[in-house]
Short mmCIF file of C-alpha atoms and ligand atoms in Angstrom, two decimals:
data_model
loop_
_atom_site.label_atom_id
_atom_site.label_comp_id
_atom_site.label_asym_id
_atom_site.label_seq_id
_atom_site.Cartn_x
_atom_site.Cartn_y
_atom_site.Cartn_z
CA MET A 216 103.52 137.15 97.33
CA ARG A 217 107.53 138.54 97.72
CA LEU A 218 109.19 138.33 100.87
CA SER A 219 110.39 141.81 99.31
CA GLN A 220 107.28 143.31 99.85
CA LEU A 221 108.82 143.15 103.13
CA LEU A 222 111.01 145.13 103.62
CA LYS A 223 109.35 148.64 103.12
CA TYR A 224 108.60 148.08 107.08
CA GLU A 225 110.75 148.32 109.81
CA ASN A 226 109.53 147.72 113.12
CA ILE A 227 108.24 143.60 113.18
CA ILE A 228 107.15 140.97 114.69
CA VAL A 229 107.18 137.83 113.24
CA GLN A 230 104.50 135.33 115.04
CA CYS A 231 103.38 131.64 114.80
CA HIS A 232 100.13 130.03 116.30
CA ASN A 233 99.54 129.58 120.06
CA ASN A 234 101.27 126.02 121.03
CA PRO A 235 104.43 126.23 118.71
CA ASP A 236 105.19 123.13 117.14
CA ALA A 237 108.46 122.17 115.17
CA ASP A 238 107.20 123.54 111.97
CA ALA A 239 106.07 126.94 113.16
CA LEU A 240 108.95 127.53 115.19
CA ALA A 241 110.87 126.48 111.63
CA SER A 242 109.38 129.29 109.47
CA GLY A 243 109.15 131.83 111.86
CA HIS A 244 112.46 131.71 112.74
CA ALA A 245 113.75 131.05 109.03
CA ILE A 246 111.93 134.51 107.71
CA THR A 247 112.85 136.19 111.04
CA GLN A 248 116.75 135.61 109.93
CA PHE A 249 115.64 136.63 106.45
CA LEU A 250 114.58 140.45 107.98
CA LYS A 251 117.44 139.79 110.01
CA GLN A 252 119.27 140.07 107.19
CA HIS A 253 117.88 143.36 105.60
CA GLY A 254 118.84 145.16 108.52
CA LYS A 255 115.49 144.66 110.36
CA ASN A 256 114.04 145.37 113.93
CA VAL A 257 112.40 142.09 113.82
CA ARG A 258 111.30 139.90 117.31
CA PHE A 259 110.18 136.50 116.75
CA VAL A 260 107.33 135.62 119.64
CA TYR A 261 104.32 133.46 120.61
CA GLY A 262 101.15 134.28 122.93
CA GLY A 263 98.68 131.44 124.37
CA ASN A 264 98.32 130.16 127.60
CA PHE A 265 101.86 127.75 128.12
CA GLU A 266 104.95 128.36 127.09
CA ILE A 267 107.01 125.75 125.11
CA ALA A 268 106.98 122.22 127.26
CA LYS A 269 107.59 119.21 124.71
CA SER A 270 111.15 118.09 125.47
CA ASN A 271 112.36 117.44 121.42
CA LEU A 272 110.94 122.06 120.87
CA LYS A 273 113.61 122.71 123.48
CA LEU A 274 115.44 120.94 122.12
CA MET A 275 115.34 122.61 118.89
CA VAL A 276 115.10 126.14 120.69
CA GLU A 277 118.76 125.54 122.42
CA ASP A 278 120.15 123.25 119.67
CA LEU A 279 119.48 125.52 116.67
CA SER A 280 119.40 129.05 118.58
CA VAL A 281 115.54 129.57 117.57
CA LYS A 282 114.85 133.06 119.55
CA ILE A 283 111.32 133.41 120.23
CA HIS A 284 110.18 135.40 122.56
CA TYR A 285 106.82 134.47 124.95
CA VAL A 286 104.30 137.02 125.22
CA ARG A 287 101.61 137.63 126.26
CA TYR A 288 100.21 140.81 126.59
CA GLN A 289 100.68 144.08 123.42
CA ASP A 290 103.39 145.89 126.14
CA GLN A 291 105.25 143.60 126.15
CA LEU A 292 105.52 143.00 122.79
CA ASN A 293 105.93 146.63 122.06
CA GLU A 294 108.65 146.87 124.60
CA LEU A 295 110.19 143.91 122.75
CA LEU A 296 111.09 146.10 119.54
CA GLY A 297 111.61 148.92 121.70
CA ILE A 298 108.86 151.53 120.28
CA GLY A 299 106.88 153.41 122.41
CA ARG A 300 103.72 152.09 124.78
CA GLU A 301 100.98 153.53 122.42
CA ASP A 302 102.72 152.97 119.37
CA LEU A 303 102.35 149.62 116.93
CA PRO A 304 104.41 147.24 115.09
CA ASP A 305 104.83 148.31 111.48
CA LEU A 306 104.15 144.46 110.09
CA LEU A 307 102.99 141.35 111.93
CA ILE A 308 103.80 138.31 110.45
CA THR A 309 101.58 134.92 111.32
CA VAL A 310 103.31 131.81 110.19
CA ASP A 311 102.02 128.18 110.05
CA SER A 312 98.83 130.25 111.07
CA GLN A 313 96.37 132.86 110.65
CA TYR A 314 95.87 136.81 111.47
CA GLY A 315 92.20 135.88 113.58
CA GLU A 316 92.26 131.90 113.78
CA GLY A 317 91.68 131.15 117.94
CA ASN A 318 94.93 129.03 117.76
CA ILE A 319 96.78 132.54 117.42
CA GLN A 320 96.82 135.38 120.72
CA HIS A 321 95.50 138.74 119.01
CA PHE A 322 98.13 141.78 118.87
CA ASP A 323 97.72 145.14 116.75
CA ALA A 324 99.62 145.81 114.36
CA LYS A 325 100.17 148.79 111.83
CA ASN A 326 99.82 145.88 108.73
CA ILE A 327 99.58 142.37 108.61
CA ALA A 328 101.02 139.60 106.52
CA ILE A 329 100.10 136.00 106.55
CA ILE A 330 102.56 132.91 105.91
CA ASP A 331 100.63 129.72 106.05
CA HIS A 332 99.70 126.26 104.46
CA HIS A 333 96.53 125.79 106.24
CA GLN A 334 92.97 126.41 104.55
CA VAL A 335 91.85 129.62 104.43
CA SER A 336 89.68 130.73 107.04
CA GLY A 337 88.38 133.99 106.68
CA ASN A 338 90.16 136.98 104.50
CA LEU A 339 93.57 137.15 103.57
CA PRO A 340 94.92 141.01 103.68
CA GLU A 341 97.11 142.22 100.93
CA LEU A 342 100.27 140.02 102.49
CA SER A 343 99.71 137.26 102.15
CA GLU A 344 100.70 133.53 100.67
CA VAL A 345 98.92 130.14 101.42
CA ARG A 346 99.56 126.95 100.24
CA SER A 347 97.13 125.04 101.70
CA TYR A 348 98.45 122.09 99.56
CA GLN A 349 101.70 121.63 100.79
CA ALA A 350 102.17 119.83 103.72
CA SER A 351 104.61 122.09 105.97
CA CYS A 352 105.12 125.98 106.08
CA ALA A 353 108.34 125.56 106.14
CA THR A 354 107.92 124.42 102.51
CA VAL A 355 105.97 128.04 101.46
CA VAL A 356 109.51 129.69 103.68
CA TRP A 357 111.36 127.43 101.85
CA ASP A 358 110.42 128.70 98.43
CA LEU A 359 109.76 132.30 99.41
CA LEU A 360 113.37 132.50 100.43
CA ARG A 361 114.58 130.73 97.16
CA GLN A 362 113.05 133.48 95.12
CA GLU A 363 115.22 135.91 97.21
CA GLY A 364 118.40 134.24 96.25
CA PHE A 365 118.34 133.62 100.39
CA TYR A 366 120.17 130.26 100.76
CA VAL A 367 119.09 128.14 104.59
CA ASP A 368 122.23 125.66 103.34
CA ASP A 369 124.28 128.25 104.73
CA ASP A 370 123.61 127.65 107.36
CA LEU A 371 122.95 124.93 109.34
CA LYS A 372 121.10 125.60 111.65
CA LEU A 373 118.65 126.58 109.76
CA SER A 374 118.55 124.21 107.02
CA THR A 375 118.03 121.78 110.06
CA ALA A 376 115.00 123.33 111.46
CA LEU A 377 113.56 123.71 108.18
CA TYR A 378 114.23 119.87 107.51
CA TYR A 379 112.92 118.99 111.68
CA GLY A 380 109.78 121.10 110.83
CA LEU A 381 108.15 119.25 106.98
CA MET A 382 109.15 116.02 109.16
CA THR A 383 107.25 116.28 112.10
CA ASP A 384 103.83 117.98 110.34
CA SER A 385 104.27 114.79 107.69
CA ASN A 386 105.15 111.91 109.85
CA ASN A 387 108.24 111.34 108.59
CA PHE A 388 107.64 112.31 105.85
CA SER A 389 105.15 109.85 105.51
CA GLU A 390 102.58 111.30 104.23
CA LEU A 391 104.38 113.81 101.85
CA HIS A 392 102.32 114.68 97.85
CA HIS A 393 103.41 117.51 96.53
CA PRO A 394 106.45 117.42 94.73
CA LEU A 395 107.65 120.70 96.23
CA ASP A 396 108.27 119.43 99.81
CA LEU A 397 108.94 116.49 97.89
CA ASP A 398 112.52 118.73 96.67
CA MET A 399 112.76 120.18 100.71
CA ARG A 400 113.40 117.49 101.81
CA ASP A 401 115.72 115.97 99.05
CA GLU A 402 118.26 119.63 98.88
CA LEU A 403 117.77 120.57 102.06
CA LYS A 404 121.24 119.89 103.68
CA TYR A 405 121.00 119.21 107.60
CA SER A 406 122.66 117.93 110.56
CA PRO A 407 120.97 113.90 110.47
CA SER A 408 122.44 113.78 114.24
CA ILE A 409 120.77 116.75 115.21
CA VAL A 410 117.42 114.97 114.07
CA THR A 411 118.41 112.18 116.04
CA LYS A 412 118.38 113.54 119.04
CA PHE A 413 114.97 114.82 118.14
CA LYS A 414 113.63 112.19 117.44
CA ASN A 415 114.82 110.55 120.25
CA SER A 416 112.45 112.78 122.17
CA ASN A 417 109.69 112.66 119.72
CA ILE A 418 107.27 112.47 122.38
CA SER A 419 106.46 113.42 126.04
CA GLN A 420 104.80 110.37 128.87
CA ALA A 421 101.90 112.32 128.97
CA GLU A 422 101.61 111.13 125.32
CA LEU A 423 102.31 108.04 125.27
CA ARG A 424 99.33 107.45 128.17
CA ILE A 425 97.35 109.61 125.58
CA ALA A 426 98.36 106.52 123.02
CA GLY A 427 98.05 103.71 125.70
CA ILE A 428 94.15 105.10 126.31
CA ALA A 429 93.71 105.62 122.75
CA LEU A 430 94.22 102.09 122.12
CA LEU A 431 92.09 100.62 124.58
CA GLY A 432 89.31 102.37 122.77
CA SER A 433 89.39 100.53 119.80
CA GLU A 434 86.63 99.87 117.77
CA TYR A 435 87.34 97.43 114.91
CA TYR A 436 84.74 96.58 112.06
CA ALA A 437 85.08 92.58 110.96
CA ASP A 438 82.82 92.81 107.62
CA ASN A 439 85.43 95.22 105.93
CA HIS A 440 89.19 94.52 108.43
CA TYR A 441 89.26 98.14 110.15
CA SER A 442 89.40 100.17 113.34
CA ILE A 443 88.32 103.01 114.13
CA VAL A 444 90.26 104.85 117.14
CA LYS A 445 90.05 108.65 118.70
CA SER A 446 92.62 110.66 120.92
CA ASP A 447 92.89 112.30 123.27
CA PRO A 448 94.52 116.18 121.64
CA CYS A 449 97.78 115.17 120.40
CA ASP A 450 100.61 116.20 118.45
CA PRO A 451 99.85 114.48 114.97
CA ASN A 452 102.87 113.16 115.35
CA VAL A 453 101.48 110.32 118.20
CA LEU A 454 98.85 109.57 116.01
CA GLY A 455 101.31 108.49 113.15
CA ILE A 456 102.66 106.05 115.94
CA ILE A 457 99.06 105.04 116.95
CA SER A 458 98.15 104.04 113.49
CA ASP A 459 101.16 102.41 113.08
CA MET A 460 100.76 99.95 115.38
CA LEU A 461 97.38 99.36 114.53
CA LEU A 462 98.59 98.37 111.36
CA GLU A 463 99.94 95.34 113.13
CA VAL A 464 97.80 93.73 114.60
CA GLU A 465 95.98 91.24 113.04
CA ASP A 466 92.73 91.37 110.60
CA VAL A 467 93.23 94.87 110.45
CA GLU A 468 93.74 96.00 106.83
CA CYS A 469 93.13 99.86 107.34
CA CYS A 470 92.89 102.23 110.27
CA LEU A 471 92.12 105.82 111.13
CA VAL A 472 92.99 107.41 114.29
CA TYR A 473 91.72 110.94 115.19
CA SER A 474 92.23 113.54 117.17
CA ILE A 475 89.86 116.84 118.18
CA HIS A 476 90.50 119.97 118.47
CA GLU A 477 89.37 123.61 118.69
CA GLY A 478 89.59 124.67 114.80
CA GLY A 479 89.25 120.67 113.21
CA VAL A 480 90.21 117.63 114.03
CA LYS A 481 93.23 115.83 112.61
CA ILE A 482 93.37 112.58 111.09
CA SER A 483 96.40 109.74 110.91
CA VAL A 484 94.59 106.70 107.62
CA ARG A 485 96.74 103.85 107.18
CA SER A 486 96.48 100.83 105.18
CA CYS A 487 98.46 97.61 104.22
CA VAL A 488 96.07 95.85 101.25
CA LYS A 489 96.55 97.10 97.59
CA GLU A 490 92.56 97.10 97.35
CA VAL A 491 93.05 100.85 99.34
CA LYS A 492 95.65 102.99 99.36
CA ALA A 493 96.16 105.39 102.26
CA ASP A 494 95.53 108.48 100.38
CA GLU A 495 92.86 108.40 98.90
CA LEU A 496 91.04 106.90 101.53
CA ALA A 497 92.26 110.27 104.18
CA LYS A 498 91.08 112.47 101.08
CA PHE A 499 87.67 110.45 100.91
CA ILE A 500 86.55 111.14 104.64
CA CYS A 501 87.73 114.68 104.57
CA GLN A 502 86.16 115.16 101.49
CA GLY A 503 83.95 118.69 101.47
CA VAL A 504 84.85 119.29 104.72
CA GLY A 505 89.20 119.38 104.65
CA ASP A 506 92.26 118.26 102.92
CA GLY A 507 94.20 115.18 103.42
CA GLY A 508 96.56 113.15 101.52
CA GLY A 509 99.69 110.76 102.29
CA HIS A 510 100.97 107.53 99.91
CA ASN A 511 99.67 104.50 99.56
CA ILE A 512 100.74 102.92 102.92
CA LYS A 513 100.89 106.52 105.48
CA ALA A 514 98.51 109.55 105.46
CA GLY A 515 96.81 111.87 107.22
CA GLY A 516 94.76 114.56 106.68
CA SER A 517 92.35 117.68 108.64
CA ILE A 518 89.01 118.20 109.04
CA ARG A 519 88.11 121.97 109.52
CA ARG A 520 85.21 122.23 112.27
CA SER A 521 83.61 125.31 110.11
CA LEU A 522 83.32 123.30 107.20
CA LEU A 523 81.79 120.84 109.98
CA GLU A 524 79.31 122.99 111.39
CA LYS A 525 78.15 123.82 107.61
CA GLN A 526 77.44 120.91 107.35
CA GLU A 527 74.42 121.59 109.87
CA MET A 528 76.92 119.23 112.31
CA ASP A 529 77.51 119.69 116.14
CA TYR A 530 81.06 119.80 116.99
CA THR A 531 80.60 117.45 119.58
CA PRO A 532 82.96 114.04 119.86
CA ALA A 533 79.58 111.70 119.37
CA THR A 534 78.59 114.01 116.08
CA ILE A 535 81.92 113.10 115.32
CA GLN A 536 82.50 109.53 116.11
CA GLN A 537 79.17 109.05 113.64
CA PHE A 538 80.58 110.94 110.89
CA PHE A 539 83.96 109.09 110.79
CA ARG A 540 81.75 105.55 111.33
CA THR A 541 79.46 106.98 108.52
CA ARG A 542 82.48 107.47 106.46
CA MET A 543 84.12 104.83 106.31
CA LYS A 544 81.40 102.56 105.76
CA GLN A 545 80.50 104.44 102.91
CA TYR A 546 84.15 103.80 101.58
CA PHE A 547 84.02 100.24 101.52
CA ARG A 548 80.21 99.94 100.43
CA ASP A 549 80.73 102.17 96.67
CA ASN A 550 83.35 100.46 95.75
CA ILE A 551 83.77 98.35 92.04
CA ILE A 552 87.06 95.99 91.91
CA ILE A 553 88.70 95.26 89.00
CA TYR A 554 91.64 93.17 88.32
CA ALA A 555 92.49 93.37 84.36
CA ASP A 556 93.70 90.34 84.14
CA LYS A 557 90.28 88.76 85.58
CA TYR A 558 88.06 90.80 83.77
CA LYS A 559 85.64 90.99 80.68
CA ALA A 560 84.28 94.47 79.73
CA ASP A 561 80.95 94.24 78.61
CA LEU A 562 80.57 95.49 75.48
CA SER A 563 77.63 96.43 74.61
CA THR A 564 76.98 98.94 77.37
CA MET A 565 79.79 101.23 76.62
CA ASN A 566 80.93 103.72 72.83
CA VAL A 567 83.56 103.28 71.13
CA TYR A 568 85.44 107.10 71.31
CA LYS A 569 87.95 108.34 68.48
CA LYS A 570 91.58 110.23 69.89
CA LYS A 571 91.80 113.82 68.73
CA GLN A 572 94.21 115.67 67.41
CA ILE A 573 95.91 117.16 70.20
CA HIS A 574 98.80 118.92 71.27
CA LEU A 575 101.70 118.02 73.77
CA GLY A 576 105.12 119.02 74.60
CA TYR A 577 108.13 116.57 74.14
CA VAL A 578 111.53 116.50 75.86
CA LYS A 579 114.69 114.54 73.99
CA GLY A 580 116.21 112.64 76.56
CA THR A 581 119.26 112.56 75.91
CA ASP A 582 119.38 116.58 75.25
CA VAL A 583 119.10 116.59 79.26
CA VAL A 584 121.39 114.32 80.22
CA PRO A 585 123.62 110.51 78.48
CA ALA A 586 122.25 108.12 77.65
CA GLY A 587 122.07 105.28 79.92
CA THR A 588 121.63 107.50 83.01
CA LYS A 589 119.13 106.47 84.92
CA THR A 590 116.64 109.42 86.74
CA ILE A 591 113.63 110.06 88.49
CA ILE A 592 111.00 112.61 86.91
CA ARG A 593 109.18 114.83 89.58
CA THR A 594 105.97 116.47 88.57
CA LEU A 595 102.97 117.39 90.55
CA GLU A 596 101.42 113.59 89.52
CA GLY A 597 104.26 111.95 91.41
CA ASP A 598 107.95 110.54 91.03
CA VAL A 599 108.37 108.72 87.65
CA ASN A 600 111.55 106.35 87.16
CA ILE A 601 112.58 106.74 83.08
CA ALA A 602 115.95 104.99 82.21
CA ILE A 603 117.46 107.39 78.92
CA GLU A 604 118.42 105.48 76.25
CA GLU A 605 119.90 106.88 72.72
CA ASP A 606 115.94 107.13 71.57
CA THR A 607 114.45 107.97 75.04
CA ILE A 608 111.70 111.09 74.69
CA ILE A 609 109.90 111.82 77.37
CA MET A 610 106.67 113.16 76.93
CA ILE A 611 104.49 116.16 78.69
CA GLY A 612 100.80 115.25 78.95
CA ILE A 613 97.75 117.78 78.57
CA ARG A 614 98.21 118.21 82.47
CA GLY A 615 101.73 117.92 82.69
CA GLU A 616 102.05 114.47 83.92
CA ILE A 617 105.04 112.82 82.33
CA TYR A 618 105.44 109.59 80.27
CA PRO A 619 108.28 107.83 78.66
CA VAL A 620 108.12 107.08 74.93
CA ASN A 621 110.71 105.93 72.44
CA LEU A 622 111.07 107.05 68.84
CA ASP A 623 109.84 104.77 66.94
CA LYS A 624 106.27 105.25 69.04
CA PHE A 625 106.83 108.89 69.05
CA ASN A 626 107.12 108.99 65.01
CA SER A 627 103.92 106.80 64.75
CA SER A 628 102.00 108.38 67.06
CA TYR A 629 103.31 112.17 66.95
CA LYS A 630 104.08 114.93 64.36
CA MET A 631 106.89 117.55 65.79
CA LEU A 632 105.03 121.28 65.76
CA ASP A 633 107.48 124.49 64.85
CA GLU A 634 105.27 126.64 67.77
CA LYS A 635 107.07 126.88 70.91
CA TYR A 636 105.68 124.79 73.70
CA THR A 637 103.59 125.97 76.69
CA TYR A 638 103.59 124.34 80.04
CA PRO A 639 99.92 123.71 81.26
CA GLY A 640 101.50 122.76 84.72
CA GLU A 641 101.25 124.94 87.59
CA TYR A 642 104.85 123.09 88.48
CA ALA A 643 107.99 122.61 86.67
CA PRO A 644 108.88 118.46 86.13
CA SER A 645 112.30 118.34 86.96
CA ILE A 646 114.68 115.94 85.89
CA LYS A 647 117.48 114.01 88.52
CA ASN A 648 120.23 111.64 87.93
CA ILE A 649 119.89 109.59 90.10
CA ALA A 650 123.69 108.88 89.98
CA ASP A 651 124.80 112.34 91.46
CA GLY A 652 121.20 113.90 93.30
CA MET A 653 121.72 116.58 90.12
CA SER A 654 117.93 118.60 89.67
CA ILE A 655 117.30 119.95 85.94
CA ASN A 656 114.62 121.55 84.62
CA ILE A 657 113.37 119.80 81.71
CA LEU A 658 111.31 122.98 80.25
CA PRO A 659 113.83 124.46 78.85
CA PHE A 660 113.72 121.44 76.77
CA ALA A 661 110.50 120.80 75.93
CA LYS A 662 109.26 120.89 72.22
CA SER A 663 105.47 121.09 70.97
CA CYS A 664 104.69 118.02 68.94
CA LEU A 665 100.46 117.01 67.96
CA SER A 666 98.96 113.03 68.78
CA THR A 667 97.72 111.92 64.86
CA GLY A 668 95.05 110.88 66.68
CA THR A 669 94.92 107.34 65.27
CA GLY A 670 93.87 105.29 68.10
CA GLN A 671 90.37 103.93 69.20
CA ILE A 672 88.68 102.52 72.65
CA TYR A 673 85.71 101.88 73.78
CA ALA A 674 84.52 103.74 77.06
CA ARG A 675 81.34 104.14 79.55
CA GLU A 676 81.10 106.88 82.27
CA LEU A 677 81.02 105.64 86.00
CA THR A 678 78.66 105.47 88.13
CA SER A 679 80.20 104.14 91.25
CA ARG A 680 83.74 104.80 92.49
CA THR A 681 85.73 102.54 90.83
CA LYS A 682 89.56 101.01 91.21
CA VAL A 683 91.37 98.93 88.32
CA PHE A 684 94.43 97.45 88.83
CA THR A 685 96.09 97.58 85.38
CA ARG A 686 97.18 94.85 83.36
CA TRP A 687 100.95 96.06 83.59
CA ASP A 688 100.71 97.91 87.37
CA PRO A 689 99.06 95.00 89.03
CA GLU A 690 99.91 96.47 92.41
CA ARG A 691 98.04 100.33 92.04
CA TYR A 692 94.66 100.89 91.24
CA TYR A 693 93.56 103.52 89.24
CA LEU A 694 90.62 105.63 91.09
CA GLY A 695 87.70 106.65 89.07
CA ARG A 696 85.10 108.19 90.79
CA PRO A 697 81.47 109.14 88.87
CA GLY A 698 81.49 111.17 86.17
CA ASP A 699 85.17 109.45 84.94
CA TYR A 700 85.24 106.82 82.18
CA MET A 701 86.40 103.25 81.82
CA ALA A 702 87.80 102.06 79.35
CA VAL A 703 88.77 98.96 76.86
CA SER A 704 91.32 98.95 74.17
CA TYR A 705 89.60 98.48 71.48
CA ASN A 706 91.39 95.19 70.38
CA ASP A 707 91.63 93.65 73.56
CA ALA A 708 88.58 93.08 76.75
CA SER A 709 91.31 92.69 79.45
CA ASP A 710 92.83 95.88 78.64
CA VAL A 711 91.28 98.18 81.34
CA TYR A 712 91.78 101.45 82.67
CA ILE A 713 90.47 105.12 84.31
CA ILE A 714 90.50 107.66 82.38
CA GLU A 715 89.64 110.86 84.07
CA ARG A 716 86.83 113.44 83.14
CA ASP A 717 88.62 116.33 82.10
CA ILE A 718 91.29 114.73 80.16
CA PHE A 719 88.74 111.82 78.38
CA GLY A 720 86.32 114.92 77.52
CA LYS A 721 89.59 116.70 75.94
CA THR A 722 91.00 113.29 74.68
CA TYR A 723 88.38 111.56 73.28
CA GLU A 724 85.32 112.22 70.75
CA ILE A 725 82.49 110.25 70.10
CA LYS A 726 83.39 107.84 66.81
MN1 MN B 1004 102.81 123.96 110.34
#
């Protein structure tokens, strides 16, 4: 959906979920500003049983001039818009939530639109933009506004609101992984002093007590050095604070903190050992019932009530506790860890495969930035640090992943093609000059090439989850799931790595 599609309506309500959080406030505020600029009769509202009470949110409303109305009845809504009692708003847009969900009060309108970043629940109206992979609704809104040429940076209060929305929905940015979220964090102009002020009222006295009580009930599992803690319902931020604290405890290497809410369970995950990446653990815990992600050390996730119930589970604290205990146990049980420098693969269990000829993209580094520039290339798979030299070629793999090679290596393994290059991914990789922060889309510079397919490897399909610390990166493991392949270089049995199943099928064939 594009925001311009909403401009054919006149009387518009923007509504966020009950008990608004910073992300909901920021998203609704931004959409309202956009519609106002286009001369629409628009009001931003929320309903439910409680008025905004948290101190950081009250500060946000005040300091960033967020005009939001607390509304309980349809009559009030119509009155706000100045339309008749019998009439209805032309359009109601829900932000950071989905129309019809349990966490947002029901109001009637002639048309419905949805802008959100939660998992899709039920049928979406035609006017909807739900990106479940985004860390905040503010990111979705920021991107939609950008498409319309509406620059939020022109309004420091508005851009600060969006920044704070993303910050609070991602535990101070620690649970970010999607490149668009990173782009927004890096590109928004915001007021550091205002954000600092909000941060100092981050948790209320009541939440401090919730955190204290939660810690008292901490369960420790000595066999695999992890803790599980249940907290009473609270802001996801508080979960992050509890899990950060747990990780400081001796012998606790990983932890899972969760709180049960009406529509689902929020989790926060931490790890301080290289054998467990917090984001991977969070994904594992949420698999099939929600979504998790973040970084090596800090991650978070949410589990949907309806998906748990689909698995024949009652939504009771006891069953949910059992669910987490089982998932954590599974995670540590079905787990093979390989340290490549100390490993000798059993080649008798593996087959020999050879590389297929495949079409890839490449960009000559100096076509984009001068030689000697230190850069970060941002892709869907993460940020890659690359120093651009005279002979640096940036390769674009079959899934849009980026890796550098030098010209000699390029000439020996690839053949330049005349055809036009088509990018396979959804997020266009950009190159960022570290010195001045400027970002440039690299796709306009991309050309086609063919890998000449000379390499041979040994490989075997995995039957259990396998973590490989490769020789070139002994700090971070690559995870292989059952069905993926473990590969060993043809000439060196300790050069072990993981190739994902779909990439393996596209790039290798049996010899
Ligand atoms: Mn949100």
